[in-house]
Every structure is written in structure tokens, then in C-alpha cells.
């Protein structure tokens, strides 16, 4: 994809508790924070990360959870491309992702206010 963008300040990175990626088109099967069924090298996303980018993200693996299944046409391009599989990846992992985030924020003394309902928009 292009050059690396400048990194975030360490002070900002330290404030991040959890990052969830679902159907990430930059997914790499070698990422240490990956979950799902797309594990083989030929199951990388349509815009795979460079080795340097993977190394940087793997250094924050305890704060990242990325979900991708083999049938997802964007995060795992192996085999027949199926956009419905992309939406299936998302719906398949909503509950485990939510539980992981709740586990990650458990014990944090000051949580930001979150609205009761969040608007989710599907886009292509």
C-alpha cells in the first residue's frame, strides 16, 4: 500500500486499552493478535501490511484483536471471493470481540462516557 504514516505519540498509545479489527483488508495471517479461520500465508487481505508494519503492530499485540475468516473476500483473499463472507466475519465475532473489550477495560477506574446505543453503518 504506500509508505508508513508517522506513528502516534507514546503517551497516546499508552491510553489505548483495546483495538478490535473485523474483516481488516490489511490483515496478515502472521499477525500475533489474529483470531478466526484465515491462518495461512495465502489468506492475507487485499492490502497486506509490510513486514515492518506487522512488527510494529505485533509489539502491541496485547491490545489488539483482529478477526478474519477464510471466506471473507477482503481480509482473506484465498479462493472464491465472497463479499457476504466479509459481513459474516463481522457478525460471527461480535460477541467474542465485545467480551474481549469488556475484559480489557475491567478494572479501569475512569471510563469515558459511552452512549447507550451506537450507530453502526455498513458501507462498501
Backbone as JSON Lines, residues from 0, in Angstrom:
{"i":0,"aa":"X","n":[0.85,-1.18,0.0],"ca":[0.0,0.0,0.0],"c":[0.87,1.21,0.0]}
{"i":1,"aa":"X","n":[1.39,1.86,0.42],"ca":[2.12,3.09,0.45],"c":[3.09,3.12,1.58]}
{"i":2,"aa":"X","n":[3.61,4.28,1.79],"ca":[4.59,4.46,2.85],"c":[3.93,4.42,4.23]}
{"i":3,"aa":"X","n":[4.77,4.2,5.23],"ca":[4.27,4.24,6.6],"c":[3.86,5.67,6.95]}
{"i":4,"aa":"X","n":[2.77,5.8,7.65],"ca":[2.4,7.13,8.14],"c":[3.12,7.34,9.47]}
{"i":5,"aa":"X","n":[3.34,8.57,9.85],"ca":[4.03,8.82,11.12],"c":[3.28,8.14,12.28]}
{"i":6,"aa":"X","n":[4.02,7.63,13.22],"ca":[3.42,6.95,14.36],"c":[2.77,7.89,15.35]}
{"i":7,"aa":"X","n":[2.02,7.3,16.27],"ca":[1.38,8.07,17.33],"c":[2.37,8.3,18.45]}
{"i":8,"aa":"X","n":[2.14,9.34,19.21],"ca":[2.95,9.6,20.39],"c":[2.75,8.47,21.4]}
{"i":9,"aa":"X","n":[3.82,8.09,22.08],"ca":[3.74,7.02,23.08],"c":[2.68,7.33,24.13]}
{"i":10,"aa":"X","n":[2.54,8.6,24.5],"ca":[1.54,8.97,25.51],"c":[0.13,8.62,25.03]}
{"i":11,"aa":"X","n":[-0.12,8.75,23.74],"ca":[-1.43,8.4,23.2],"c":[-1.6,6.9,23.11]}
{"i":12,"aa":"X","n":[-0.58,6.2,22.65],"ca":[-0.65,4.75,22.55],"c":[-0.91,4.14,23.92]}
{"i":13,"aa":"X","n":[-0.27,4.66,24.95],"ca":[-0.44,4.13,26.3],"c":[-1.87,4.3,26.81]}
{"i":14,"aa":"X","n":[-2.62,5.23,26.25],"ca":[-4.0,5.46,26.68],"c":[-4.99,4.52,25.99]}
{"i":15,"aa":"X","n":[-4.55,3.84,24.95],"ca":[-5.41,2.9,24.22],"c":[-5.45,1.6,25.0]}
{"i":16,"aa":"X","n":[-6.64,1.13,25.26],"ca":[-6.82,-0.1,26.03],"c":[-7.09,-1.3,25.13]}
{"i":17,"aa":"X","n":[-7.9,-1.11,24.1],"ca":[-8.27,-2.23,23.23],"c":[-8.58,-1.72,21.83]}
{"i":18,"aa":"X","n":[-8.13,-2.49,20.84],"ca":[-8.42,-2.21,19.43],"c":[-8.99,-3.48,18.82]}
{"i":19,"aa":"X","n":[-10.16,-3.37,18.2],"ca":[-10.78,-4.52,17.52],"c":[-10.83,-4.23,16.03]}
{"i":20,"aa":"X","n":[-10.35,-5.19,15.25],"ca":[-10.42,-5.11,13.79],"c":[-11.24,-6.3,13.31]}
{"i":21,"aa":"X","n":[-12.2,-6.06,12.43],"ca":[-13.01,-7.15,11.88],"c":[-13.02,-7.05,10.37]}
{"i":22,"aa":"X","n":[-12.61,-8.14,9.72],"ca":[-12.58,-8.15,8.27],"c":[-11.6,-7.14,7.7]}
{"i":23,"aa":"X","n":[-10.5,-6.93,8.38],"ca":[-9.5,-5.92,8.02],"c":[-8.85,-6.26,6.67]}
{"i":24,"aa":"X","n":[-9.0,-5.41,5.64],"ca":[-8.39,-5.71,4.35],"c":[-6.86,-5.68,4.38]}
{"i":25,"aa":"X","n":[-6.27,-5.22,5.48],"ca":[-4.81,-5.22,5.63],"c":[-4.34,-6.42,6.47]}
{"i":26,"aa":"X","n":[-5.26,-7.31,6.82],"ca":[-4.98,-8.5,7.63],"c":[-3.8,-9.3,7.06]}
{"i":27,"aa":"X","n":[-2.99,-9.81,7.98],"ca":[-1.9,-10.72,7.63],"c":[-2.02,-11.93,8.54]}
{"i":28,"aa":"X","n":[-1.98,-13.12,7.96],"ca":[-2.13,-14.34,8.74],"c":[-1.05,-14.48,9.81]}
{"i":29,"aa":"X","n":[0.09,-13.81,9.62],"ca":[1.21,-13.92,10.57],"c":[1.05,-12.99,11.77]}
{"i":30,"aa":"X","n":[0.0,-12.18,11.8],"ca":[-0.19,-11.26,12.93],"c":[-0.46,-12.06,14.2]}
{"i":31,"aa":"X","n":[0.21,-11.7,15.27],"ca":[0.12,-12.47,16.51],"c":[-1.2,-12.26,17.25]}
{"i":32,"aa":"X","n":[-1.98,-11.29,16.86],"ca":[-3.23,-10.97,17.54],"c":[-4.44,-11.4,16.72]}
{"i":33,"aa":"X","n":[-4.21,-12.28,15.75],"ca":[-5.27,-12.72,14.83],"c":[-6.15,-13.79,15.45]}
{"i":34,"aa":"X","n":[-7.45,-13.72,15.14],"ca":[-8.42,-14.75,15.52],"c":[-9.26,-15.06,14.29]}
{"i":35,"aa":"X","n":[-9.76,-16.26,14.2],"ca":[-10.58,-16.65,13.06],"c":[-9.95,-17.82,12.34]}
{"i":36,"aa":"X","n":[-10.45,-18.13,11.14],"ca":[-10.01,-19.32,10.41],"c":[-9.01,-19.03,9.3]}
{"i":37,"aa":"X","n":[-8.69,-17.78,9.02],"ca":[-7.73,-17.44,7.96],"c":[-6.33,-17.39,8.55]}
{"i":38,"aa":"X","n":[-5.62,-18.52,8.51],"ca":[-4.31,-18.62,9.16],"c":[-3.14,-18.81,8.2]}
{"i":39,"aa":"X","n":[-3.4,-19.16,6.95],"ca":[-2.32,-19.48,6.04],"c":[-1.8,-18.24,5.34]}
{"i":40,"aa":"X","n":[-0.54,-18.31,4.88],"ca":[0.08,-17.15,4.24],"c":[-0.72,-16.64,3.05]}
{"i":41,"aa":"X","n":[-1.36,-17.55,2.32],"ca":[-2.12,-17.11,1.15],"c":[-3.53,-16.64,1.54]}
{"i":42,"aa":"X","n":[-3.76,-16.44,2.81],"ca":[-5.03,-15.92,3.29],"c":[-4.87,-14.52,3.88]}
{"i":43,"aa":"X","n":[-3.98,-13.76,3.3],"ca":[-3.81,-12.37,3.72],"c":[-4.87,-11.5,3.05]}
{"i":44,"aa":"X","n":[-5.02,-10.28,3.54],"ca":[-6.01,-9.37,3.0],"c":[-5.63,-8.8,1.64]}
{"i":45,"aa":"X","n":[-6.54,-8.04,1.05],"ca":[-6.3,-7.47,-0.27],"c":[-5.2,-6.41,-0.26]}
{"i":46,"aa":"X","n":[-4.93,-5.81,0.88],"ca":[-3.87,-4.81,1.02],"c":[-2.95,-5.2,2.17]}
{"i":47,"aa":"X","n":[-2.17,-6.29,2.03],"ca":[-1.36,-6.77,3.15],"c":[-0.35,-5.74,3.64]}
{"i":48,"aa":"X","n":[-0.04,-5.84,4.92],"ca":[0.92,-4.93,5.55],"c":[2.35,-5.34,5.19]}
{"i":49,"aa":"X","n":[3.24,-4.39,5.3],"ca":[4.67,-4.69,5.11],"c":[5.18,-5.41,6.35]}
{"i":50,"aa":"X","n":[6.3,-6.13,6.25],"ca":[6.87,-6.77,7.44],"c":[7.12,-5.78,8.57]}
{"i":51,"aa":"X","n":[7.54,-4.56,8.23],"ca":[7.79,-3.54,9.26],"c":[6.48,-3.16,9.97]}
{"i":52,"aa":"X","n":[5.4,-3.02,9.22],"ca":[4.12,-2.69,9.83],"c":[3.63,-3.81,10.73]}
{"i":53,"aa":"X","n":[3.8,-5.06,10.28],"ca":[3.4,-6.21,11.11],"c":[4.2,-6.23,12.4]}
{"i":54,"aa":"X","n":[5.5,-5.97,12.31],"ca":[6.35,-5.96,13.51],"c":[5.89,-4.9,14.51]}
{"i":55,"aa":"X","n":[5.57,-3.71,14.0],"ca":[5.11,-2.63,14.88],"c":[3.81,-3.02,15.57]}
{"i":56,"aa":"X","n":[2.85,-3.53,14.8],"ca":[1.57,-3.91,15.4],"c":[1.72,-5.09,16.35]}
{"i":57,"aa":"X","n":[2.56,-6.06,16.0],"ca":[2.78,-7.2,16.89],"c":[3.36,-6.75,18.23]}
{"i":58,"aa":"X","n":[4.07,-5.62,18.25],"ca":[4.61,-5.12,19.52],"c":[3.49,-4.61,20.44]}
{"i":59,"aa":"X","n":[2.3,-4.43,19.9],"ca":[1.13,-4.01,20.69],"c":[0.07,-5.11,20.73]}
{"i":60,"aa":"X","n":[0.48,-6.35,20.49],"ca":[-0.46,-7.46,20.33],"c":[-1.39,-7.66,21.52]}
{"i":61,"aa":"X","n":[-0.99,-7.27,22.7],"ca":[-1.84,-7.47,23.87],"c":[-3.05,-6.54,23.87]}
{"i":62,"aa":"X","n":[-3.02,-5.5,23.05],"ca":[-4.12,-4.53,22.99],"c":[-4.95,-4.67,21.72]}
{"i":63,"aa":"X","n":[-4.58,-5.6,20.83],"ca":[-5.24,-5.72,19.53],"c":[-5.88,-7.09,19.4]}
{"i":64,"aa":"X","n":[-7.07,-7.12,18.82],"ca":[-7.73,-8.37,18.49],"c":[-8.33,-8.21,17.1]}
{"i":65,"aa":"X","n":[-7.84,-9.01,16.14],"ca":[-8.27,-8.91,14.75],"c":[-8.96,-10.2,14.34]}
{"i":66,"aa":"X","n":[-10.12,-10.09,13.73],"ca":[-10.92,-11.24,13.37],"c":[-11.06,-11.35,11.85]}
{"i":67,"aa":"X","n":[-10.74,-12.54,11.31],"ca":[-10.87,-12.78,9.87],"c":[-11.12,-14.27,9.62]}
{"i":68,"aa":"X","n":[-12.07,-14.56,8.75],"ca":[-12.36,-15.94,8.35],"c":[-11.95,-16.17,6.91]}
{"i":69,"aa":"X","n":[-11.69,-17.42,6.55],"ca":[-11.26,-17.79,5.2],"c":[-12.21,-17.29,4.13]}
{"i":70,"aa":"X","n":[-13.48,-17.32,4.36],"ca":[-14.45,-16.97,3.32],"c":[-14.62,-15.46,3.13]}
{"i":71,"aa":"X","n":[-13.9,-14.67,3.89],"ca":[-14.0,-13.21,3.79],"c":[-13.21,-12.71,2.58]}
{"i":72,"aa":"X","n":[-13.89,-12.04,1.66],"ca":[-13.27,-11.61,0.4],"c":[-12.3,-10.45,0.57]}
{"i":73,"aa":"X","n":[-12.31,-9.78,1.7],"ca":[-11.43,-8.62,1.88],"c":[-10.24,-8.91,2.78]}
{"i":74,"aa":"X","n":[-10.45,-9.66,3.85],"ca":[-9.33,-9.91,4.77],"c":[-8.62,-11.22,4.48]}
{"i":75,"aa":"X","n":[-9.2,-12.11,3.67],"ca":[-8.56,-13.38,3.3],"c":[-8.9,-13.68,1.85]}
{"i":76,"aa":"X","n":[-8.03,-13.32,0.94],"ca":[-8.36,-13.37,-0.48],"c":[-8.21,-14.74,-1.12]}
{"i":77,"aa":"X","n":[-7.83,-15.75,-0.38],"ca":[-7.67,-17.09,-0.92],"c":[-9.02,-17.62,-1.4]}
{"i":78,"aa":"X","n":[-9.0,-18.27,-2.55],"ca":[-10.2,-18.93,-3.04],"c":[-11.22,-17.97,-3.62]}
{"i":79,"aa":"X","n":[-12.45,-18.43,-3.67],"ca":[-13.54,-17.65,-4.26],"c":[-13.84,-16.43,-3.4]}
{"i":80,"aa":"X","n":[-13.91,-15.27,-4.04],"ca":[-14.18,-14.03,-3.31],"c":[-15.67,-13.92,-3.05]}
{"i":81,"aa":"X","n":[-16.01,-13.62,-1.81],"ca":[-17.4,-13.59,-1.41],"c":[-17.59,-12.44,-0.42]}
{"i":82,"aa":"X","n":[-18.23,-11.37,-0.89],"ca":[-18.43,-10.21,-0.01],"c":[-19.37,-10.55,1.15]}
{"i":83,"aa":"X","n":[-20.3,-11.48,0.93],"ca":[-21.17,-11.9,2.04],"c":[-20.33,-12.49,3.17]}
{"i":84,"aa":"X","n":[-19.24,-13.15,2.82],"ca":[-18.34,-13.7,3.83],"c":[-17.71,-12.62,4.68]}
{"i":85,"aa":"X","n":[-17.52,-11.43,4.1],"ca":[-16.97,-10.3,4.86],"c":[-17.93,-9.9,5.97]}
{"i":86,"aa":"X","n":[-19.2,-9.77,5.63],"ca":[-20.2,-9.42,6.65],"c":[-20.39,-10.55,7.65]}
{"i":87,"aa":"X","n":[-20.2,-11.81,7.2],"ca":[-20.31,-12.95,8.1],"c":[-19.18,-12.93,9.13]}
{"i":88,"aa":"X","n":[-17.97,-12.54,8.71],"ca":[-16.86,-12.42,9.66],"c":[-17.25,-11.48,10.78]}
{"i":89,"aa":"X","n":[-17.83,-10.35,10.42],"ca":[-18.22,-9.35,11.42],"c":[-19.28,-9.91,12.36]}
{"i":90,"aa":"X","n":[-20.35,-10.48,11.8],"ca":[-21.43,-10.97,12.66],"c":[-20.99,-12.17,13.5]}
{"i":91,"aa":"X","n":[-20.06,-12.97,12.98],"ca":[-19.58,-14.14,13.73],"c":[-18.8,-13.78,14.98]}
{"i":92,"aa":"X","n":[-18.15,-12.61,14.97],"ca":[-17.24,-12.28,16.05],"c":[-17.68,-11.12,16.93]}
{"i":93,"aa":"X","n":[-18.89,-10.63,16.75],"ca":[-19.36,-9.51,17.58],"c":[-19.31,-9.87,19.06]}
{"i":94,"aa":"X","n":[-19.83,-11.02,19.43],"ca":[-19.88,-11.41,20.84],"c":[-18.49,-11.63,21.43]}
{"i":95,"aa":"X","n":[-17.61,-12.44,20.78],"ca":[-16.28,-12.59,21.37],"c":[-15.5,-11.28,21.44]}
{"i":96,"aa":"X","n":[-15.68,-10.42,20.44],"ca":[-14.98,-9.12,20.46],"c":[-15.48,-8.27,21.61]}
{"i":97,"aa":"X","n":[-16.78,-8.24,21.8],"ca":[-17.37,-7.47,22.91],"c":[-16.86,-7.99,24.25]}
{"i":98,"aa":"X","n":[-16.85,-9.31,24.41],"ca":[-16.38,-9.9,25.67],"c":[-14.91,-9.58,25.91]}
{"i":99,"aa":"X","n":[-14.1,-9.6,24.85],"ca":[-12.68,-9.28,24.98],"c":[-12.49,-7.82,25.41]}
{"i":100,"aa":"X","n":[-13.23,-6.91,24.78],"ca":[-13.12,-5.49,25.14],"c":[-13.53,-5.29,26.59]}
{"i":101,"aa":"X","n":[-14.64,-5.9,27.0],"ca":[-15.08,-5.77,28.39],"c":[-14.04,-6.31,29.36]}
{"i":102,"aa":"X","n":[-13.39,-7.4,28.99],"ca":[-12.32,-7.95,29.83],"c":[-11.13,-6.98,29.89]}
{"i":103,"aa":"X","n":[-10.82,-6.36,28.76],"ca":[-9.69,-5.43,28.71],"c":[-9.95,-4.18,29.56]}
{"i":104,"aa":"X","n":[-11.19,-3.7,29.59],"ca":[-11.46,-2.47,30.34],"c":[-11.85,-2.74,31.79]}
{"i":105,"aa":"X","n":[-12.04,-4.0,32.15],"ca":[-12.38,-4.34,33.53],"c":[-11.27,-3.86,34.45]}
{"i":106,"aa":"X","n":[-11.63,-3.12,35.45],"ca":[-10.65,-2.64,36.41],"c":[-10.13,-1.25,36.12]}
{"i":107,"aa":"X","n":[-10.45,-0.69,34.97],"ca":[-10.05,0.68,34.7],"c":[-10.92,1.59,35.56]}
{"i":108,"aa":"X","n":[-10.3,2.46,36.3],"ca":[-11.06,3.29,37.24],"c":[-11.87,4.37,36.56]}
{"i":109,"aa":"X","n":[-11.32,5.03,35.56],"ca":[-12.04,6.12,34.9],"c":[-12.34,5.75,33.47]}
{"i":110,"aa":"X","n":[-13.59,5.39,33.21],"ca":[-14.01,5.07,31.85],"c":[-14.7,6.27,31.23]}
{"i":111,"aa":"X","n":[-14.48,6.52,29.95],"ca":[-15.21,7.61,29.3],"c":[-16.68,7.26,29.19]}
{"i":112,"aa":"X","n":[-17.52,8.27,29.12],"ca":[-18.95,8.03,28.94],"c":[-19.19,7.49,27.54]}
{"i":113,"aa":"X","n":[-20.04,6.48,27.46],"ca":[-20.4,5.87,26.19],"c":[-21.91,5.91,26.06]}
{"i":114,"aa":"X","n":[-22.43,6.32,24.89],"ca":[-23.88,6.35,24.73],"c":[-24.47,4.95,24.86]}
{"i":115,"aa":"X","n":[-25.75,4.88,25.24],"ca":[-26.42,3.58,25.38],"c":[-26.46,2.83,24.06]}
{"i":116,"aa":"X","n":[-26.63,3.56,22.98],"ca":[-26.69,2.92,21.67],"c":[-25.69,3.59,20.74]}
{"i":117,"aa":"X","n":[-25.01,2.77,19.97],"ca":[-24.07,3.28,18.99],"c":[-24.62,3.01,17.6]}
{"i":118,"aa":"X","n":[-24.49,3.95,16.71],"ca":[-24.95,3.76,15.34],"c":[-23.86,3.03,14.56]}
{"i":119,"aa":"X","n":[-24.25,1.94,13.92],"ca":[-23.31,1.16,13.11],"c":[-23.76,1.28,11.66]}
{"i":120,"aa":"X","n":[-22.86,1.62,10.8],"ca":[-23.18,1.78,9.39],"c":[-22.37,0.79,8.57]}
{"i":121,"aa":"X","n":[-23.06,0.03,7.7],"ca":[-22.37,-0.85,6.77],"c":[-22.09,-0.04,5.51]}
{"i":122,"aa":"X","n":[-20.89,-0.17,4.99],"ca":[-20.57,0.52,3.76],"c":[-19.66,-0.36,2.94]}
{"i":123,"aa":"X","n":[-19.63,-0.11,1.66],"ca":[-18.8,-0.91,0.75],"c":[-17.78,0.0,0.11]}
